[in-house]
CSV table of C-alpha atoms and ligand atoms in Angstrom, one decimal:
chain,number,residue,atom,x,y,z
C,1,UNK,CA,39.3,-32.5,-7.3
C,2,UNK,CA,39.1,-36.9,-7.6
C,3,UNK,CA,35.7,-36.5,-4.7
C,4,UNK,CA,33.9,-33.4,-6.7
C,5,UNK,CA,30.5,-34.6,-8.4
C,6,UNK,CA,30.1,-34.0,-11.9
C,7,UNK,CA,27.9,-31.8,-14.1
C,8,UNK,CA,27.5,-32.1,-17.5
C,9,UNK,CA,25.3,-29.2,-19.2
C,10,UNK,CA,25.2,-27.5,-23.0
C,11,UNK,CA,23.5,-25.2,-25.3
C,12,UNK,CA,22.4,-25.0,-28.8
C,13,UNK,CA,24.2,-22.8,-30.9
C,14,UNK,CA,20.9,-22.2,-33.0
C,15,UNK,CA,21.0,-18.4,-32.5
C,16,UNK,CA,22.0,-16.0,-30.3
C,17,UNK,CA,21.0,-17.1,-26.5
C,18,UNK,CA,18.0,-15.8,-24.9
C,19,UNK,CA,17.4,-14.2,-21.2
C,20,UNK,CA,15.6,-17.9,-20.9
C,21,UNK,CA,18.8,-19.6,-21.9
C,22,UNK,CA,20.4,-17.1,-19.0
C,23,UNK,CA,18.2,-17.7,-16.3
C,24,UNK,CA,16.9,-21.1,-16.9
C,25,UNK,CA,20.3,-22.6,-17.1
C,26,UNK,CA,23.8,-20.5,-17.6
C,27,UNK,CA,23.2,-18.6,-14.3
C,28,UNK,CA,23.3,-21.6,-12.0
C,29,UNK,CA,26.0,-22.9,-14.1
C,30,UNK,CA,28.2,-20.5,-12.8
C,31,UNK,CA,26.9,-21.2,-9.4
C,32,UNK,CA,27.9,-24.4,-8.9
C,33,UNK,CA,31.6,-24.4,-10.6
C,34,UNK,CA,33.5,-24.3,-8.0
C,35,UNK,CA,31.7,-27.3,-5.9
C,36,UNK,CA,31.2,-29.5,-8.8
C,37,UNK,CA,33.7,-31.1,-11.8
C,38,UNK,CA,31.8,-29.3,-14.7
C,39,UNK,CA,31.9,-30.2,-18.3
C,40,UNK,CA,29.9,-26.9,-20.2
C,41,UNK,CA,29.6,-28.2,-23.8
C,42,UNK,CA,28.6,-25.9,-26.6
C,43,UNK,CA,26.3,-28.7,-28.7
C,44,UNK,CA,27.1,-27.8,-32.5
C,45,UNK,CA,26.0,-31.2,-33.4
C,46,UNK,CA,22.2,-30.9,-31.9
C,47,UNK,CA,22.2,-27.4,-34.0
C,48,UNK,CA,21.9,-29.2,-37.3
C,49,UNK,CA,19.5,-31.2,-36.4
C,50,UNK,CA,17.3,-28.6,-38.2
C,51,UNK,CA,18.5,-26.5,-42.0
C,52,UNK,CA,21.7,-24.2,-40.4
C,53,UNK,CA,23.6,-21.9,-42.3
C,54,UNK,CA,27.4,-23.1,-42.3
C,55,UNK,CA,28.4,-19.7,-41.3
C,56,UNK,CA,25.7,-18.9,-39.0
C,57,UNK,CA,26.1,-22.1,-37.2
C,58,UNK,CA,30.5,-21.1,-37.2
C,59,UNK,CA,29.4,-17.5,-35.7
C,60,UNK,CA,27.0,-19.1,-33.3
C,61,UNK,CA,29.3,-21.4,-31.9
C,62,UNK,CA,32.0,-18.8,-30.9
C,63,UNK,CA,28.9,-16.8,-29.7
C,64,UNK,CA,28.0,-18.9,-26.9
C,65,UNK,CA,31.4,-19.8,-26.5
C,66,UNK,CA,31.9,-16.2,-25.5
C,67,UNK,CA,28.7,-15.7,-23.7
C,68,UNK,CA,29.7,-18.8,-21.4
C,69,UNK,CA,32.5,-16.8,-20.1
C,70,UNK,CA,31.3,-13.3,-20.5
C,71,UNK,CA,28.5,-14.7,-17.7
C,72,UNK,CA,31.2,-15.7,-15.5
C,73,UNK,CA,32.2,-19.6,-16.4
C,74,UNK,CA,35.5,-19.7,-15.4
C,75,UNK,CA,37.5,-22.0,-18.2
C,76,UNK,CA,40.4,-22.3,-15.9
C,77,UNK,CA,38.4,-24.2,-13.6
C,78,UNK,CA,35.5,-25.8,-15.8
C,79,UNK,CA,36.0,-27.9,-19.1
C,80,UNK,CA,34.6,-25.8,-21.7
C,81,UNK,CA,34.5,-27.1,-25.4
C,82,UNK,CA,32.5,-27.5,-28.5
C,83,UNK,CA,30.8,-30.9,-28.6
C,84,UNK,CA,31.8,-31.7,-32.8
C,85,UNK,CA,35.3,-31.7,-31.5
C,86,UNK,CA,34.8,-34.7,-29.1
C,87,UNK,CA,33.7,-37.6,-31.9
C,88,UNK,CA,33.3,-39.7,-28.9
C,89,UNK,CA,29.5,-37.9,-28.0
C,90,UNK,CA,29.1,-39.5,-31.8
C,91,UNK,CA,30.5,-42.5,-31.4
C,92,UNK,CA,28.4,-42.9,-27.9
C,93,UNK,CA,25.1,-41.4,-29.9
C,94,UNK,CA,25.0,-44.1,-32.5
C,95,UNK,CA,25.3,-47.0,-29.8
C,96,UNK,CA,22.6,-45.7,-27.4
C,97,UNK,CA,20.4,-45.4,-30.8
C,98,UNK,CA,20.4,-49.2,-30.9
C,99,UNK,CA,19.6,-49.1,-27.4
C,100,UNK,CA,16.1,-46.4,-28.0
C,101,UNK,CA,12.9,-48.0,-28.8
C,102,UNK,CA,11.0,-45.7,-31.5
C,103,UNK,CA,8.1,-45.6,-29.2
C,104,UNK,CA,10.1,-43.9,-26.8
C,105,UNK,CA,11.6,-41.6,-29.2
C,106,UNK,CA,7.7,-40.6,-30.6
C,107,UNK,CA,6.8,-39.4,-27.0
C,108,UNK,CA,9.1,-36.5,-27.0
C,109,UNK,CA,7.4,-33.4,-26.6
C,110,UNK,CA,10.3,-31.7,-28.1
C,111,UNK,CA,10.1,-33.7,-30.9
C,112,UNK,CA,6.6,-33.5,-31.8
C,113,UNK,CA,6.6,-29.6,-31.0
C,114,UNK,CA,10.1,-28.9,-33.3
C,115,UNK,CA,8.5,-31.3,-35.9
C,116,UNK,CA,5.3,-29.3,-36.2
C,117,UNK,CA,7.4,-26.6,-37.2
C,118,UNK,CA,8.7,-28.6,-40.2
C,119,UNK,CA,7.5,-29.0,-43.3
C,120,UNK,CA,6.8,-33.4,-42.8
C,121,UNK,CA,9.3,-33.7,-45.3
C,122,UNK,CA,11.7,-31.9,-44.0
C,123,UNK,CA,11.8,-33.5,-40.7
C,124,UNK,CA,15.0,-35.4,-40.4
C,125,UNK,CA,16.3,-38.7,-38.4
C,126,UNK,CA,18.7,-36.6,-36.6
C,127,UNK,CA,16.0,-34.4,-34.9
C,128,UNK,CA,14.1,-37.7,-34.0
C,129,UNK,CA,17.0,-39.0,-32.0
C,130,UNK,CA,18.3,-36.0,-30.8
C,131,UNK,CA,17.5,-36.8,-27.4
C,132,UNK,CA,19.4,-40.1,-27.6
C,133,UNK,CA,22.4,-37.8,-28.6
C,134,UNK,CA,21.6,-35.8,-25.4
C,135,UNK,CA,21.9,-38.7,-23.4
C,136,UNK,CA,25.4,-40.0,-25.1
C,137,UNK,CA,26.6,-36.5,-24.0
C,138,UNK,CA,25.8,-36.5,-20.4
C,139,UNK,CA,26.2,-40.0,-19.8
C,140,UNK,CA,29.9,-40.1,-21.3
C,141,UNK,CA,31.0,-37.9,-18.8
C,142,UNK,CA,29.7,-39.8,-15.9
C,143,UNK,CA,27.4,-37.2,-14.9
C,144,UNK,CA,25.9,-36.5,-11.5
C,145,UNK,CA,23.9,-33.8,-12.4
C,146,UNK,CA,22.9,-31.8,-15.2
C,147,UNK,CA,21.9,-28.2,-14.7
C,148,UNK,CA,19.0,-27.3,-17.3
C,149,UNK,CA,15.6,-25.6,-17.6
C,150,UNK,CA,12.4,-27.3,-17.2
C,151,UNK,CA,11.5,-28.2,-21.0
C,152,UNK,CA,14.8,-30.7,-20.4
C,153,UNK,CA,12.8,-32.7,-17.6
C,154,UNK,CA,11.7,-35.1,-20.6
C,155,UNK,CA,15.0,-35.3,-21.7
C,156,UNK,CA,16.6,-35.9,-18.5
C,157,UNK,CA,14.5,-39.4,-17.6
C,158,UNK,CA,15.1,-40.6,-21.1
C,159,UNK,CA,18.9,-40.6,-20.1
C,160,UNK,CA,17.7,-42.4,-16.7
C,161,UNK,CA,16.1,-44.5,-18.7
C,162,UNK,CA,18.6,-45.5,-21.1
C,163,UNK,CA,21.7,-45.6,-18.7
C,164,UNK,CA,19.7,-47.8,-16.6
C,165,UNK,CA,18.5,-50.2,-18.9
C,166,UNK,CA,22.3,-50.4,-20.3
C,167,UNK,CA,23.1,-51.1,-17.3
C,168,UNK,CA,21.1,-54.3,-16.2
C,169,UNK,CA,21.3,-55.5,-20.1
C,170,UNK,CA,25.2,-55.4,-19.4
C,171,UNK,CA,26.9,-54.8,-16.3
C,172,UNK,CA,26.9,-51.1,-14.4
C,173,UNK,CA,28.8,-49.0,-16.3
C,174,UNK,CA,27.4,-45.6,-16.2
C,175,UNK,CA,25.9,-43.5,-13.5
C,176,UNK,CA,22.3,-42.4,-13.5
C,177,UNK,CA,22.2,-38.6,-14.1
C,178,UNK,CA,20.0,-36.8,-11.8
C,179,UNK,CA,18.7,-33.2,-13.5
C,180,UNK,CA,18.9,-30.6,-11.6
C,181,UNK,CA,16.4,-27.4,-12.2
C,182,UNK,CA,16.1,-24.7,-10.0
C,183,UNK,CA,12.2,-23.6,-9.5
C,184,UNK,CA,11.7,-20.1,-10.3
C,185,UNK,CA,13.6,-19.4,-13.3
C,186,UNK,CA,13.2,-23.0,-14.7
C,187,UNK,CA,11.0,-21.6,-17.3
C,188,UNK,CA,10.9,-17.9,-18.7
C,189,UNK,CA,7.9,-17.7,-20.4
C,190,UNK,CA,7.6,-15.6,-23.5
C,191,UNK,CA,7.2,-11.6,-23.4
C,192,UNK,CA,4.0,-11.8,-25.6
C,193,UNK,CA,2.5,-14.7,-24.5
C,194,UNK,CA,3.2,-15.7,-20.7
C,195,UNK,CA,1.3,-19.5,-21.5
C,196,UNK,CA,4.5,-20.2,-23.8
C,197,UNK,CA,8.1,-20.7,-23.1
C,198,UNK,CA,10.6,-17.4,-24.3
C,199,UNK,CA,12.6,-19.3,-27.1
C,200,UNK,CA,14.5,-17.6,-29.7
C,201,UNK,CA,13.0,-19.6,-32.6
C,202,UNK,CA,9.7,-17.6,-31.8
C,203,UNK,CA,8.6,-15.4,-35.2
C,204,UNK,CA,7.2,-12.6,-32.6
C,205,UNK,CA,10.6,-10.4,-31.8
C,206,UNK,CA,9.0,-9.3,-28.8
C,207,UNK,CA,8.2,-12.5,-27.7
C,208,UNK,CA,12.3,-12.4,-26.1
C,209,UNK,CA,14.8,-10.9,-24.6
C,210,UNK,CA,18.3,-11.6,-26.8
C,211,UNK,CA,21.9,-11.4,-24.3
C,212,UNK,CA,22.9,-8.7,-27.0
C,213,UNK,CA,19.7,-7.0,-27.5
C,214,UNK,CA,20.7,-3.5,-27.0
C,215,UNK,CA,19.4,-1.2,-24.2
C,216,UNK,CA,16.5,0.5,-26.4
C,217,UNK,CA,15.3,-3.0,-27.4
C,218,UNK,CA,15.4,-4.4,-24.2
C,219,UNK,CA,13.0,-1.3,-22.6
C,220,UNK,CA,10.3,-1.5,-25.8
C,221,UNK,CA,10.1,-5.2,-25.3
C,222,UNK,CA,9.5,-4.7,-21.3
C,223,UNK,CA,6.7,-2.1,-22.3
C,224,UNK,CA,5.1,-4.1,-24.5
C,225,UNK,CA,4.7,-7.2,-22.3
C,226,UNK,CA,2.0,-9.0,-22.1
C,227,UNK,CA,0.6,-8.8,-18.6
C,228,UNK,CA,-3.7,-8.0,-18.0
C,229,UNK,CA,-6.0,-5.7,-17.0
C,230,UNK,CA,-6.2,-6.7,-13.4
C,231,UNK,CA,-3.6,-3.7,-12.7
C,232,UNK,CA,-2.0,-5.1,-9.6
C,233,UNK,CA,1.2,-6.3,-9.6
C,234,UNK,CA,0.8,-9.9,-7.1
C,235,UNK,CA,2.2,-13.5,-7.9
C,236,UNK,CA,-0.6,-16.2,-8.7
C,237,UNK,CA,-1.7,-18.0,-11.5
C,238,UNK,CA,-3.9,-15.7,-13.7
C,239,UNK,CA,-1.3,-13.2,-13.5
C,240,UNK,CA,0.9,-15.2,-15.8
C,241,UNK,CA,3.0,-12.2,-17.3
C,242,UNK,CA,3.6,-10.3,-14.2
C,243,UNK,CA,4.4,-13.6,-12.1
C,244,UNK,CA,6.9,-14.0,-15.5
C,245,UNK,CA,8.5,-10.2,-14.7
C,246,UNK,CA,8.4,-11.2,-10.9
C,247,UNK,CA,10.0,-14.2,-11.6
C,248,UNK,CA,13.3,-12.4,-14.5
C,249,UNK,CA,13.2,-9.5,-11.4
C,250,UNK,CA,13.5,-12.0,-8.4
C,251,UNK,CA,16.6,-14.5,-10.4
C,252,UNK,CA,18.5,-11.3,-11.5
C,253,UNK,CA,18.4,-8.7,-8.4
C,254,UNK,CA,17.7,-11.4,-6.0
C,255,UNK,CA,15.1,-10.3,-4.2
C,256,UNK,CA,12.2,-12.3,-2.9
C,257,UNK,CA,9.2,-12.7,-4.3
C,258,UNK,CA,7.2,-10.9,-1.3
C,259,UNK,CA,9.9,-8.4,-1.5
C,260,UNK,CA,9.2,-7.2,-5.2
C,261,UNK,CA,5.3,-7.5,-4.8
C,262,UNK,CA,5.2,-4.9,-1.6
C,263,UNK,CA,7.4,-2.6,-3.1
C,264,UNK,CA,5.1,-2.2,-6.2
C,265,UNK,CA,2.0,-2.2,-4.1
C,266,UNK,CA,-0.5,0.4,-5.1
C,267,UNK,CA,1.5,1.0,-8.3
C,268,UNK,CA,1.0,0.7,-11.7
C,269,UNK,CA,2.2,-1.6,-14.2
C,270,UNK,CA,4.2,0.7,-16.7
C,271,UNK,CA,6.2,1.4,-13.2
C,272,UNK,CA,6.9,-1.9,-12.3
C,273,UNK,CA,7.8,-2.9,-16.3
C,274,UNK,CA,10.6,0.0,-16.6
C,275,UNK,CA,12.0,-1.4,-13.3
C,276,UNK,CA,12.1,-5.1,-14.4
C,277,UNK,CA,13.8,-3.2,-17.8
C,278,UNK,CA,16.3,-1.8,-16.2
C,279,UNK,CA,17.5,-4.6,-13.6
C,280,UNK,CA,17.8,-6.7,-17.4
C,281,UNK,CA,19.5,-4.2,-18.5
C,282,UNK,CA,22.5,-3.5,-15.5
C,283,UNK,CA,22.5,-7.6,-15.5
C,284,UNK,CA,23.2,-7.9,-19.1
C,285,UNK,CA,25.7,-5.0,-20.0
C,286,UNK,CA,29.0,-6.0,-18.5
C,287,UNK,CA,28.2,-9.9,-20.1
C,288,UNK,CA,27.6,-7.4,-23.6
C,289,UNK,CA,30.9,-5.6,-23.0
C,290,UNK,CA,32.9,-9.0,-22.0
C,291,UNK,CA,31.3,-10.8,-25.3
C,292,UNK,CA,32.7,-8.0,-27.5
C,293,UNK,CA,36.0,-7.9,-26.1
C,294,UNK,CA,36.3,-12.0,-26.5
C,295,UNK,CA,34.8,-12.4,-29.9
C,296,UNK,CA,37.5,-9.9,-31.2
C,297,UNK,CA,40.0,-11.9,-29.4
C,298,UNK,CA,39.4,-15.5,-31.3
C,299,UNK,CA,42.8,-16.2,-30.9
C,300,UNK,CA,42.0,-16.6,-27.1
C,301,UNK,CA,39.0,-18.8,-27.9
C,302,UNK,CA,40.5,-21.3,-29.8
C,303,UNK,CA,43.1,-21.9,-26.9
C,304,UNK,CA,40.2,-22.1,-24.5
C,305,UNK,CA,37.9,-24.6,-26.9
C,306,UNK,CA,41.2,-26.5,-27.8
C,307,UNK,CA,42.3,-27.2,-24.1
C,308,UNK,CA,38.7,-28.1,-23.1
C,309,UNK,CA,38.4,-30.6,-26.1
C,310,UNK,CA,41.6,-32.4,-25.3
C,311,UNK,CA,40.3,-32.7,-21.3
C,312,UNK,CA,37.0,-33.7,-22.1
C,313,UNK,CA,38.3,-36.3,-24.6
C,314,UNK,CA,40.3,-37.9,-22.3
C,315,UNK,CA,37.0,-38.3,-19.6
C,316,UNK,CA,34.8,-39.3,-22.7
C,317,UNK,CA,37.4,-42.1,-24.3
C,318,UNK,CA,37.5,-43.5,-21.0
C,319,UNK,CA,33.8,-44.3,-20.6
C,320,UNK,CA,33.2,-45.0,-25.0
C,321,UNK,CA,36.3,-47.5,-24.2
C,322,UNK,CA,34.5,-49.5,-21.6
C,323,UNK,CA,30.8,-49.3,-23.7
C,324,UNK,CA,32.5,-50.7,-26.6
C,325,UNK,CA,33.7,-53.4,-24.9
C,326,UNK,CA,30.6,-54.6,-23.5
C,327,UNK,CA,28.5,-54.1,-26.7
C,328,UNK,CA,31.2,-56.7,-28.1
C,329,UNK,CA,33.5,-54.3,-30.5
C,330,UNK,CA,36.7,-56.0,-30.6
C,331,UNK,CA,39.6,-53.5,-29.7
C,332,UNK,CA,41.8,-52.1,-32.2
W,1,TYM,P1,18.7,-25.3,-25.5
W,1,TYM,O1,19.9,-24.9,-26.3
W,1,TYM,O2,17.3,-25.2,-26.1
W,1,TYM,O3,18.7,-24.4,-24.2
W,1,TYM,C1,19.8,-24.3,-23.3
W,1,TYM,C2,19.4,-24.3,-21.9
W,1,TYM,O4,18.5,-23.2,-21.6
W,1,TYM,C3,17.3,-23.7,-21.0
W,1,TYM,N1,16.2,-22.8,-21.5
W,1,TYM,C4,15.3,-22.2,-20.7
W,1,TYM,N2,15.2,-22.2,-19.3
W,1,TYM,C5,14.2,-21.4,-18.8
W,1,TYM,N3,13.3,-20.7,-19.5
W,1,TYM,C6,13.4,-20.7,-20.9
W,1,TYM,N4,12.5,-20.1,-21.6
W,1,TYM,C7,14.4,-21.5,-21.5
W,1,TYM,N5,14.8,-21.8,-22.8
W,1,TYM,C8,15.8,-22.6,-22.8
W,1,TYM,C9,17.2,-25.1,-21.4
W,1,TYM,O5,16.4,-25.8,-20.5
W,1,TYM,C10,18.6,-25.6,-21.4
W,1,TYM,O6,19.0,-25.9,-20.2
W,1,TYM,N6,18.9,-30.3,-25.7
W,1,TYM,C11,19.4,-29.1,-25.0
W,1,TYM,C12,20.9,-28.9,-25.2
W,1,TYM,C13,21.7,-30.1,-24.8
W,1,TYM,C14,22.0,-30.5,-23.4
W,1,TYM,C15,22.8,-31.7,-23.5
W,1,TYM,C16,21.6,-30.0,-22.2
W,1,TYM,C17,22.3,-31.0,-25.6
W,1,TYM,N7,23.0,-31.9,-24.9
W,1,TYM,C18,23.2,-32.3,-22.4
W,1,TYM,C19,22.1,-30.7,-21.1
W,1,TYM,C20,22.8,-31.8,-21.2
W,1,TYM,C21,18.8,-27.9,-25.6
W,1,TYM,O7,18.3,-27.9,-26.7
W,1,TYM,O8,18.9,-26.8,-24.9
């Protein structure tokens, strides 16, 4: 247990997760539990950082609570909790923001995309340094690596960045997190169109696949993908939506790439759609079945998020402690 590395990884409780969320991150969570120390947050705090309904954000929460162990994270062996609960990711957040240069800041993509989105005046200080929060998460814990999709990359050297320049301004106190993103379903690009990521905050329905879409839903949104009129169902570049349905079909029934591209050969695409439907659909049923059961059981929940708080408060204290005594703060 002391030798294991650690991973720190969370999710937004901004809706309900998406088969991007799934596949880009939550799947290989599970994966590596058992090798690594894991810390799987779920980050209420970043979900404010844009207008959130107080009981949305409450449902939510519980939401991908549930969904965390409904896709197989195991809360007797991982530390699962809900980031608000842990003021020390605050407490860390506001000294790393004296240690982010605005520059910085205004280069991330994230930013300037989620900003767009915004009326200007609208746009709040917490969603400009929401990355900084990021890094206060994972660096509190220590963490080795940090399992995410590929529109973290950004994120991920920003908390190089930072622990490394806290660390020559001071002395070395935290470790340099190295991301770790897996290369096929590091990005699931979006049902309707295969140039953009599959994110829940798109306006087009169809543009994503929700965990608790229900089977009907999940088959229309496979028919209506986007793919082209090339008809032939290959892996390249121009093909952008089928490689996408390759891709969700490769990370879910694990077949290779070659694999799923002979077996189509000489078939159409409305074929190779209902296929890529239905291997969604056997993935995501038991996690649908799980997430019911759990969210009627919140008593069960609260146990798990309490337990994981107190563990994970423990870790964090231990690194704030140590920050705020290099900074200068004089010990109560
Ligand atoms: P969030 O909530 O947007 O997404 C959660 C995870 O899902 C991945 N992901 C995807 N992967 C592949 N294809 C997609 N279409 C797709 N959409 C989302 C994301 O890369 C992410 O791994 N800022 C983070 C949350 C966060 C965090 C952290 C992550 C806060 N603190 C500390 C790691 C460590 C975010 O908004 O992820």
């Amino acid at each position: 247990m002391e030798n294991k590395k650690v991973i720190f990884s969370g999710m937004q409780p901004s809706g309900s997760l998406t088969l991007g969320n799934y596949l880009g991150a939550l799947k290989n969570w599970v994966n590596l539990q058992s090798e690594y120390d894991c810390y799987y947050c779920v980050v209420d705090m970043h979900a404010i950082t844009v207008p959130k309904e107080p009981k949305d954000l409450r449902k939510n929460t519980l939401e991908v609570l549930a969904n965390y162990i409904a896709a197989g994270i195991d809360p007797e062996q991982v530390t699962l909790f809900i980031q608000s609960h842990v003021p020390a990711h605050a407490e860390l957040g506001w000294i790393l923001n004296c240690f982010s240069y605005y520059g910085e800041l205004s280069r991330m993509t994230q930013f300037k995309d989620k900003s767009k989105k915004q009326d200007s005046n609208a746009i709040t200080a917490g969603l400009f340094t929401y990355p900084v929060l990021m890094v206060a998460d994972i660096l509190l814990y220590q963490a080795d690596l940090v399992p995410v999709g590929e529109d973290q990359r950004q994120h991920l050297e920003l908390s190089r960045d930072i622990a490394a320049r806290f660390n020559n301004r001071f002395s070395e106190t935290f470790k340099i997190p190295d991301p770790f993103i897996t290369k096929d379903g590091a990005k699931i690009m979006s049902l309707q169109d295969p140039t953009s990521k599959m994110s829940k905050s798109d306006a087009n329905e169809n543009s994503f696949i929700l965990l608790k879409d229900d089977v009907d839903s999940i088959r229309r949104k496979f028919k209506r993908a986007v793919t082209d009129s090339i008809g032939i169902v290959a892996y390249n570049d121009e093909q952008q939506g089928v490689k996408n349905l390759i891709n969700i079909h490769s990370k879910i029934s694990g077949k290779s790439i070659e694999e799923i591209v002979t077996t189509y050969e000489g078939k159409g695409y409305a074929q190779f759609k209902d296929d890529v439907a239905e291997v969604v659909v056997n993935e995501l049923k038991p996690i649908q079945e799980k997430v019911d059961y759990l969210l009627k059981n919140k008593d069960y929940l609260e146990k798990i998020y309490i337990a994981g708080a107190e563990k994970a408060e423990y870790a964090a204290r231990k690194t704030l402690r140590k920050v705020q005594k290099k900074v200068g703060f004089i010990p109560r």
